[in-house]
mmCIF file of C-alpha atoms in Angstrom:
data_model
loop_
_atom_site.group_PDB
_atom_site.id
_atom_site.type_symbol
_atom_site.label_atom_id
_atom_site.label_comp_id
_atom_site.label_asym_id
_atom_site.label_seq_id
_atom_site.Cartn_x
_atom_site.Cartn_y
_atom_site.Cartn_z
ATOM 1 C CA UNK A 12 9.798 -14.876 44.127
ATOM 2 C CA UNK A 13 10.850 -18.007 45.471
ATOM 3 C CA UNK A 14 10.560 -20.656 41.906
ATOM 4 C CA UNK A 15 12.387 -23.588 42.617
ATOM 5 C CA UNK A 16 12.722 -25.612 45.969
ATOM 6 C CA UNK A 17 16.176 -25.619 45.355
ATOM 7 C CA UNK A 18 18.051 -23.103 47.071
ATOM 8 C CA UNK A 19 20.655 -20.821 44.709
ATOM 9 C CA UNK A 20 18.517 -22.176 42.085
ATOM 10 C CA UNK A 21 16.500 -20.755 39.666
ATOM 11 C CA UNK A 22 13.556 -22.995 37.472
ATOM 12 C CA UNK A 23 13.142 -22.350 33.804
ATOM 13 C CA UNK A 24 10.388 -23.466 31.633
ATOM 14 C CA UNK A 25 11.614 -26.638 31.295
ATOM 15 C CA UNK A 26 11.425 -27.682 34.977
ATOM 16 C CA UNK A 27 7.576 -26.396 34.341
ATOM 17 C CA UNK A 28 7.353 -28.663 31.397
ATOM 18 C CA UNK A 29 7.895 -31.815 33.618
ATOM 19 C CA UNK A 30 5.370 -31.100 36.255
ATOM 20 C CA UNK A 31 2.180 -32.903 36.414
ATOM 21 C CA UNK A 32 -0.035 -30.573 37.772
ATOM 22 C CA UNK A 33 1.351 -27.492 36.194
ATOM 23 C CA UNK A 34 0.737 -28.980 32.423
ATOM 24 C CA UNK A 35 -2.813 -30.671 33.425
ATOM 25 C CA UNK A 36 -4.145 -26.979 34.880
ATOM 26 C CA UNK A 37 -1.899 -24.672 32.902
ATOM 27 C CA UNK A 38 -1.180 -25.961 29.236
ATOM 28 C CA UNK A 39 -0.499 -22.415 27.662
ATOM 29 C CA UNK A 40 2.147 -21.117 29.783
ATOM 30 C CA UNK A 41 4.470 -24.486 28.533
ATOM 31 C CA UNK A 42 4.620 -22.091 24.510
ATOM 32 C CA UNK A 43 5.689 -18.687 25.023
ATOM 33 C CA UNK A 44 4.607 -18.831 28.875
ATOM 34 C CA UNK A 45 6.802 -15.157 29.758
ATOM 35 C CA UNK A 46 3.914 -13.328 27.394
ATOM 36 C CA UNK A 47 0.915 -15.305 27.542
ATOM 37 C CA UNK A 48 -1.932 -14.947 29.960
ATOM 38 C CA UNK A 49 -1.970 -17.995 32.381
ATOM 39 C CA UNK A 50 -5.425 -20.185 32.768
ATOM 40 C CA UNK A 51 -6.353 -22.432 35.831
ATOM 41 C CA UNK A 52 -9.502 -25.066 34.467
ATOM 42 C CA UNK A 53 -11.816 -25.013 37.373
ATOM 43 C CA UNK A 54 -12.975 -28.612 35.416
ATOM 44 C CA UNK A 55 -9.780 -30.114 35.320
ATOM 45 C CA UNK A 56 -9.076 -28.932 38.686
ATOM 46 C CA UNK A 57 -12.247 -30.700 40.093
ATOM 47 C CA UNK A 58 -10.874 -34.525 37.815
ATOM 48 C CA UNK A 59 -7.586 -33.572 39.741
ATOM 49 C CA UNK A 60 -8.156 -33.265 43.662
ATOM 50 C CA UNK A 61 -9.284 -37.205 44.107
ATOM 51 C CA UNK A 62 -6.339 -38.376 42.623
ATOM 52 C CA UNK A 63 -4.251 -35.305 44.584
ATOM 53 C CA UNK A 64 -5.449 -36.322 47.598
ATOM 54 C CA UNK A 65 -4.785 -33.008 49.682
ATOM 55 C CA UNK A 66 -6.678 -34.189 52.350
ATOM 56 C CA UNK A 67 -4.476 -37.202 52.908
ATOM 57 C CA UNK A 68 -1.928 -36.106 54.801
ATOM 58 C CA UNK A 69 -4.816 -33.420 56.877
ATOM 59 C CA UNK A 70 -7.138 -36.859 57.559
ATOM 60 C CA UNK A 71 -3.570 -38.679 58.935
ATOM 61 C CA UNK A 72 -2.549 -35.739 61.444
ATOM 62 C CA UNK A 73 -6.097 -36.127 62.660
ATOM 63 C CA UNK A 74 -5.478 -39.862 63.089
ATOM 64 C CA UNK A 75 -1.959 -39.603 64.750
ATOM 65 C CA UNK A 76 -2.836 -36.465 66.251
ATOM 66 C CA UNK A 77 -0.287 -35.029 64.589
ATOM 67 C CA UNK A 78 0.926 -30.850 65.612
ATOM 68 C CA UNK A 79 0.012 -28.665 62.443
ATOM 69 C CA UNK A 80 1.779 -25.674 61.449
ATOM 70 C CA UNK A 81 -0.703 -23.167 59.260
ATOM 71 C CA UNK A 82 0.149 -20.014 57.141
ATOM 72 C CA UNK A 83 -0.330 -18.056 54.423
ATOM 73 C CA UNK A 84 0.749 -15.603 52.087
ATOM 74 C CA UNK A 85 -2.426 -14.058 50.944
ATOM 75 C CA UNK A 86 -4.294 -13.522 54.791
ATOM 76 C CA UNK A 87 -6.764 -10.973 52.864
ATOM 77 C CA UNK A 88 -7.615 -13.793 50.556
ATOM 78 C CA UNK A 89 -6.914 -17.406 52.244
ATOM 79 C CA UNK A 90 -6.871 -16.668 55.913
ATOM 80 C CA UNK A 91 -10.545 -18.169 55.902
ATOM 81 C CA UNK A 92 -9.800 -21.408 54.178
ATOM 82 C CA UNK A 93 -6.618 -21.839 56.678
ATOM 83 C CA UNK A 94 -8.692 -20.811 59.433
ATOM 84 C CA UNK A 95 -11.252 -23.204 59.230
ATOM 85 C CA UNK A 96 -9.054 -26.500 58.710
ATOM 86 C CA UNK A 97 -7.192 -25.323 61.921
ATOM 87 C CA UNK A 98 -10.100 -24.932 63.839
ATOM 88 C CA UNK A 99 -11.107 -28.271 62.975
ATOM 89 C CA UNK A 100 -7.597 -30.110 63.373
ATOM 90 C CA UNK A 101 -7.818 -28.523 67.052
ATOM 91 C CA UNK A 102 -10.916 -29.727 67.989
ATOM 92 C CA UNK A 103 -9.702 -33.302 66.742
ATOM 93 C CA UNK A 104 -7.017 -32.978 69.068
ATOM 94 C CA UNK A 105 -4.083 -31.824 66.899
ATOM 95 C CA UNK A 106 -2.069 -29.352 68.558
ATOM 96 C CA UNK A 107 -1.894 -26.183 65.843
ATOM 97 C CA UNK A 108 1.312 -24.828 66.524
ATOM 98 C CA UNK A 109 1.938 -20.750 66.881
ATOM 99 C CA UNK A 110 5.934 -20.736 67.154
ATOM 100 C CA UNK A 111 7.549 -17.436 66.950
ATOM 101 C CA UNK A 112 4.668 -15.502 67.607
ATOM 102 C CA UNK A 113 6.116 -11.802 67.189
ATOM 103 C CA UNK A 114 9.141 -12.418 66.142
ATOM 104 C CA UNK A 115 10.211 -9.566 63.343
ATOM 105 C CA UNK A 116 11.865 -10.757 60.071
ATOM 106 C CA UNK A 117 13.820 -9.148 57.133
ATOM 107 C CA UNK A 118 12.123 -9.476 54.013
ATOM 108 C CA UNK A 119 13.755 -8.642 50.881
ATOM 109 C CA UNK A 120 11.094 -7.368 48.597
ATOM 110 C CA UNK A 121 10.644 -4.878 44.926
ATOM 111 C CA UNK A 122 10.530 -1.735 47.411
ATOM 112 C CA UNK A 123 14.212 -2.894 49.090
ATOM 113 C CA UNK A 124 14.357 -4.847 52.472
ATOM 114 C CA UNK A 125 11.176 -4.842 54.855
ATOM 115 C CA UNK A 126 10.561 -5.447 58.385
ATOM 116 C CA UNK A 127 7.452 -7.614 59.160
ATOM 117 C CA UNK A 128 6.720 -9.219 62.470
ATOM 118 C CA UNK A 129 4.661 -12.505 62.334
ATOM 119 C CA UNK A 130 1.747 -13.036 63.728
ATOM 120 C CA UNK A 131 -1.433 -15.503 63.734
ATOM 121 C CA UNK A 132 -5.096 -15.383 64.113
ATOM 122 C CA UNK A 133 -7.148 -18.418 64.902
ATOM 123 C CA UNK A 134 -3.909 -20.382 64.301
ATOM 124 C CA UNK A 135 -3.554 -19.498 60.808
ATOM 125 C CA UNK A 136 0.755 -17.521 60.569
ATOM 126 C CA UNK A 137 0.892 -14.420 57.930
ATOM 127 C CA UNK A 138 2.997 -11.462 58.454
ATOM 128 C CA UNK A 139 2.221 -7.820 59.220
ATOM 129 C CA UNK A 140 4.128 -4.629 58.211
ATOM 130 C CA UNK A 141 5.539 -2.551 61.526
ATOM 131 C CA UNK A 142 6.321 0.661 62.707
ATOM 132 C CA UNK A 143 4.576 3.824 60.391
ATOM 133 C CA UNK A 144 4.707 1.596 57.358
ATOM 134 C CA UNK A 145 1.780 -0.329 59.274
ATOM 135 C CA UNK A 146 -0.343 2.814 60.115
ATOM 136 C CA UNK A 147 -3.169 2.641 58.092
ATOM 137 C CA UNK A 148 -2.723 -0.505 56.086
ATOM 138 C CA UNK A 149 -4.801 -3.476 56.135
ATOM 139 C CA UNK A 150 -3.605 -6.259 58.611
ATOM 140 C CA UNK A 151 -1.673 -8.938 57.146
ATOM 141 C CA UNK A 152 0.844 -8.675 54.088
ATOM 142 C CA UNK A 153 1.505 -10.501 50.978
ATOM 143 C CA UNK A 154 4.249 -12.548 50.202
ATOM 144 C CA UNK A 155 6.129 -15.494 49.000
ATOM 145 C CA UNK A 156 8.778 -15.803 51.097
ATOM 146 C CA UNK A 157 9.705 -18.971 52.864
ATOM 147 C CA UNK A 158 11.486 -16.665 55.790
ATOM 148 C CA UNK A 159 8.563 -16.877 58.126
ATOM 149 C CA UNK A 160 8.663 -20.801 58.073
ATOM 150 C CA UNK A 161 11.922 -21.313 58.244
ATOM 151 C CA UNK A 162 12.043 -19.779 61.885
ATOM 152 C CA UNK A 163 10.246 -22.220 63.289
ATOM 153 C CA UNK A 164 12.768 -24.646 63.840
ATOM 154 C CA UNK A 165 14.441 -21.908 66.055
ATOM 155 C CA UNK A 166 11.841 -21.007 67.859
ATOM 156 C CA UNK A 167 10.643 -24.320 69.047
ATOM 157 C CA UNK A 168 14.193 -25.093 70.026
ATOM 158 C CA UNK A 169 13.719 -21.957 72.174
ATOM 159 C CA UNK A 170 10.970 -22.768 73.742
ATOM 160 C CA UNK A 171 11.336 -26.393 73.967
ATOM 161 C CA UNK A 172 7.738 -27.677 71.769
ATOM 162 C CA UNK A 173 7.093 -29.611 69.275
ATOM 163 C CA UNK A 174 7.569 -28.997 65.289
ATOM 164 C CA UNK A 175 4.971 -29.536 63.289
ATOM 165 C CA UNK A 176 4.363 -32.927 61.268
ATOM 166 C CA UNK A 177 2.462 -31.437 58.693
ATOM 167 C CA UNK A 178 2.550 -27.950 57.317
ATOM 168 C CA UNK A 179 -0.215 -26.584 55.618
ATOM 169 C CA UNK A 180 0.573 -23.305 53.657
ATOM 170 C CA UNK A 181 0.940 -21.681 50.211
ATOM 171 C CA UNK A 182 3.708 -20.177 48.131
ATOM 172 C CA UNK A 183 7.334 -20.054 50.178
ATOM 173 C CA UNK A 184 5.823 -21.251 53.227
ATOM 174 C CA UNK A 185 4.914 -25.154 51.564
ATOM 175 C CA UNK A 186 8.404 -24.838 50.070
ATOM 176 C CA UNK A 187 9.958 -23.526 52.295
ATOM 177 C CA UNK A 188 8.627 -26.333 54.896
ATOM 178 C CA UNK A 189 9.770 -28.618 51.941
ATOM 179 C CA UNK A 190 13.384 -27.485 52.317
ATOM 180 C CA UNK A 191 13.081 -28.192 56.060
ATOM 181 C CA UNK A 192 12.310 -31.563 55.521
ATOM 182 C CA UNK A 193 8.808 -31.354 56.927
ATOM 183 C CA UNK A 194 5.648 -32.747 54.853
ATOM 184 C CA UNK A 195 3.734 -30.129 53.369
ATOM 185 C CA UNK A 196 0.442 -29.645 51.396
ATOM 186 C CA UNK A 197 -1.465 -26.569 49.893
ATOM 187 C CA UNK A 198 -2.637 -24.430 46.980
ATOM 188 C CA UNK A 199 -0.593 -22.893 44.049
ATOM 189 C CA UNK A 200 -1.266 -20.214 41.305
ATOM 190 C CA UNK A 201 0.278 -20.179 38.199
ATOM 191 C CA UNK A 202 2.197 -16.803 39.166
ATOM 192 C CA UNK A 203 4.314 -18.368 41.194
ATOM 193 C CA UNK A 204 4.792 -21.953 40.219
ATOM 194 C CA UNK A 205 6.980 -23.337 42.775
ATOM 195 C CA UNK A 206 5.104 -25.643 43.764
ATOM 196 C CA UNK A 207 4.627 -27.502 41.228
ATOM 197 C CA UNK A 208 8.305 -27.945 41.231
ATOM 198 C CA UNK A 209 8.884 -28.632 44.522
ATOM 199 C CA UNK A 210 6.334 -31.591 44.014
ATOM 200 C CA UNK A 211 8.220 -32.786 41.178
ATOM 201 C CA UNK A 212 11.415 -32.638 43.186
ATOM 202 C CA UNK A 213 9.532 -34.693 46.215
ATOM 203 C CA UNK A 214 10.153 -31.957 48.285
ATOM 204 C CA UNK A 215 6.267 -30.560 48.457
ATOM 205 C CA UNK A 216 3.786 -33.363 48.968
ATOM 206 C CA UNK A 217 0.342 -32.109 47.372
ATOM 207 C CA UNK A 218 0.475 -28.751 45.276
ATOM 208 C CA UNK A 219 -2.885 -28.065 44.695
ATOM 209 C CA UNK A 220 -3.433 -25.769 41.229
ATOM 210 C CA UNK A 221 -6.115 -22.908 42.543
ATOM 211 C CA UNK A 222 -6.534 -19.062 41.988
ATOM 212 C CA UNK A 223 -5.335 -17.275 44.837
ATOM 213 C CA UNK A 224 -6.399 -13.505 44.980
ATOM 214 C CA UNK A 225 -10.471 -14.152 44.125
ATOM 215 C CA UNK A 226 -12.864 -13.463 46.964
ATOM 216 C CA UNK A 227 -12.483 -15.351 50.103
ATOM 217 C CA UNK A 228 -16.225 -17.209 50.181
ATOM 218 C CA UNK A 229 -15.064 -18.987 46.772
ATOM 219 C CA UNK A 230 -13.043 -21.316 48.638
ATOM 220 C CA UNK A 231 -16.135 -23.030 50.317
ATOM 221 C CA UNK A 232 -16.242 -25.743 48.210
ATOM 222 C CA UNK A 233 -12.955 -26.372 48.545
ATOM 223 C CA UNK A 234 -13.092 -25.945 52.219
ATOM 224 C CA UNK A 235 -15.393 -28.820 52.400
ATOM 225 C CA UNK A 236 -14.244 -30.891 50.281
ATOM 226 C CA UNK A 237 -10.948 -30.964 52.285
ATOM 227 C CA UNK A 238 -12.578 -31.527 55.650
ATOM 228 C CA UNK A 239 -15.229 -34.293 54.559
ATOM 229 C CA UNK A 240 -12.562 -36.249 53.055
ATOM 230 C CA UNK A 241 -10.284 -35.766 56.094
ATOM 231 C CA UNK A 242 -13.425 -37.007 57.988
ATOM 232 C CA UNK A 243 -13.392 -33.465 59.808
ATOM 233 C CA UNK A 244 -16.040 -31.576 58.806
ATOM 234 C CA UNK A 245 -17.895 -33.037 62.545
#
């Protein structure tokens, strides 16, 4: 799990402690936060996004026209949510950017070192196991690393386009843009609370406090709320 935007480095509870968002949504994980059950305040959540303002940065790629980059972690969950802001960006006239389409990557995870090749569907990046590990599983695999991200700057090199102004994404993939240097919003659980720290650091520009694995039609709201105040939902 990828917890600080700091490579080499590892957060502790005190780098938790001195994030906004992360002691405004999740107050008991700051006492004995290893053992404790962690709570997101759908309430508080709601007071939070105007002053957030997720949908800045979406609403100022529209303006400029800006290319996107969009991806995800949790495609079983959040590939809807992704899906229909890029959908929306590209019909505004962003370019949404696909960059190493295919391309396999090493993933270090609990069962040892993976092979996933990266894909995307309606624009929206998430990786997929290969080979016979891939027979029978769903399509699209979780994860938190940053790996699939932090190709991109390769790949467009390779083929000569554009990298993306603004990358929308959740877990290693806004942090892992962070570390890149490129501008990027998007949603954060308490189980992984990176985040939170990378916005702290200045490295992530909107972490947005949400529950990640609940059924993929809860995110409506949210959905619209992002593209009416990015003036997108036309």
């Amino acid at each position: 799990m990828l917890t600080t935007c700091r490579p080499g480095r590892r957060a502790g509870s005190h780098d938790y402690a001195n994030c906004g968002a992360f002691t405004a949504f999740c107050p008991p994980l700051l006492g004995n936060w290893a053992s404790i059950a962690d709570v997101l305040s759908p309430g508080a959540l709601r007071a939070h996004l105007p002053t957030a303002k997720p949908a800045g940065a979406v609403a100022t790629s529209r303006e400029d026209r800006s290319p996107v980059l969009l991806g995800t972690g949790h495609p079983h969950r959040l590939l809807g949510f992704y899906a229909a802001l890029a959908d929306a960006l590209s019909t505004a006239g962003c370019a949404v950017l696909t960059p190493a389409h295919g391309r396999c990557i090493d993933i270090t995870t609990r069962f040892g070192l993976r092979t996933y090749a990266l894909d995307y569907v309606r624009g929206v990046a998430f990786v997929r196991k290969t080979g016979r590990e891939a027979a029978g599983c769903e399509p699209g695999a979780h994860t938190h690393s940053p790996l699939p991200v932090r190709s991109v700057p390769a790949a467009a090199a390779e083929a000569g386009g554009p990298l993306p102004w603004l990358v929308i994404g959740d877990h290693g993939r806004v942090c892992g843009a962070g570390q890149l240097g490129f501008e990027g919003v998007g949603p954060a659980d308490t189980d992984d609370p990176a985040p939170f720290v990378g916005e702290t650091e200045g490295r992530v520009s909107v972490a947005v406090p949400l529950d990640d694995a609940v059924r993929s039609a809860y995110y409506g709201p949210l959905t619209r709320y992002v593209l009416n105040r990015a003036c997108l939902s036309q």
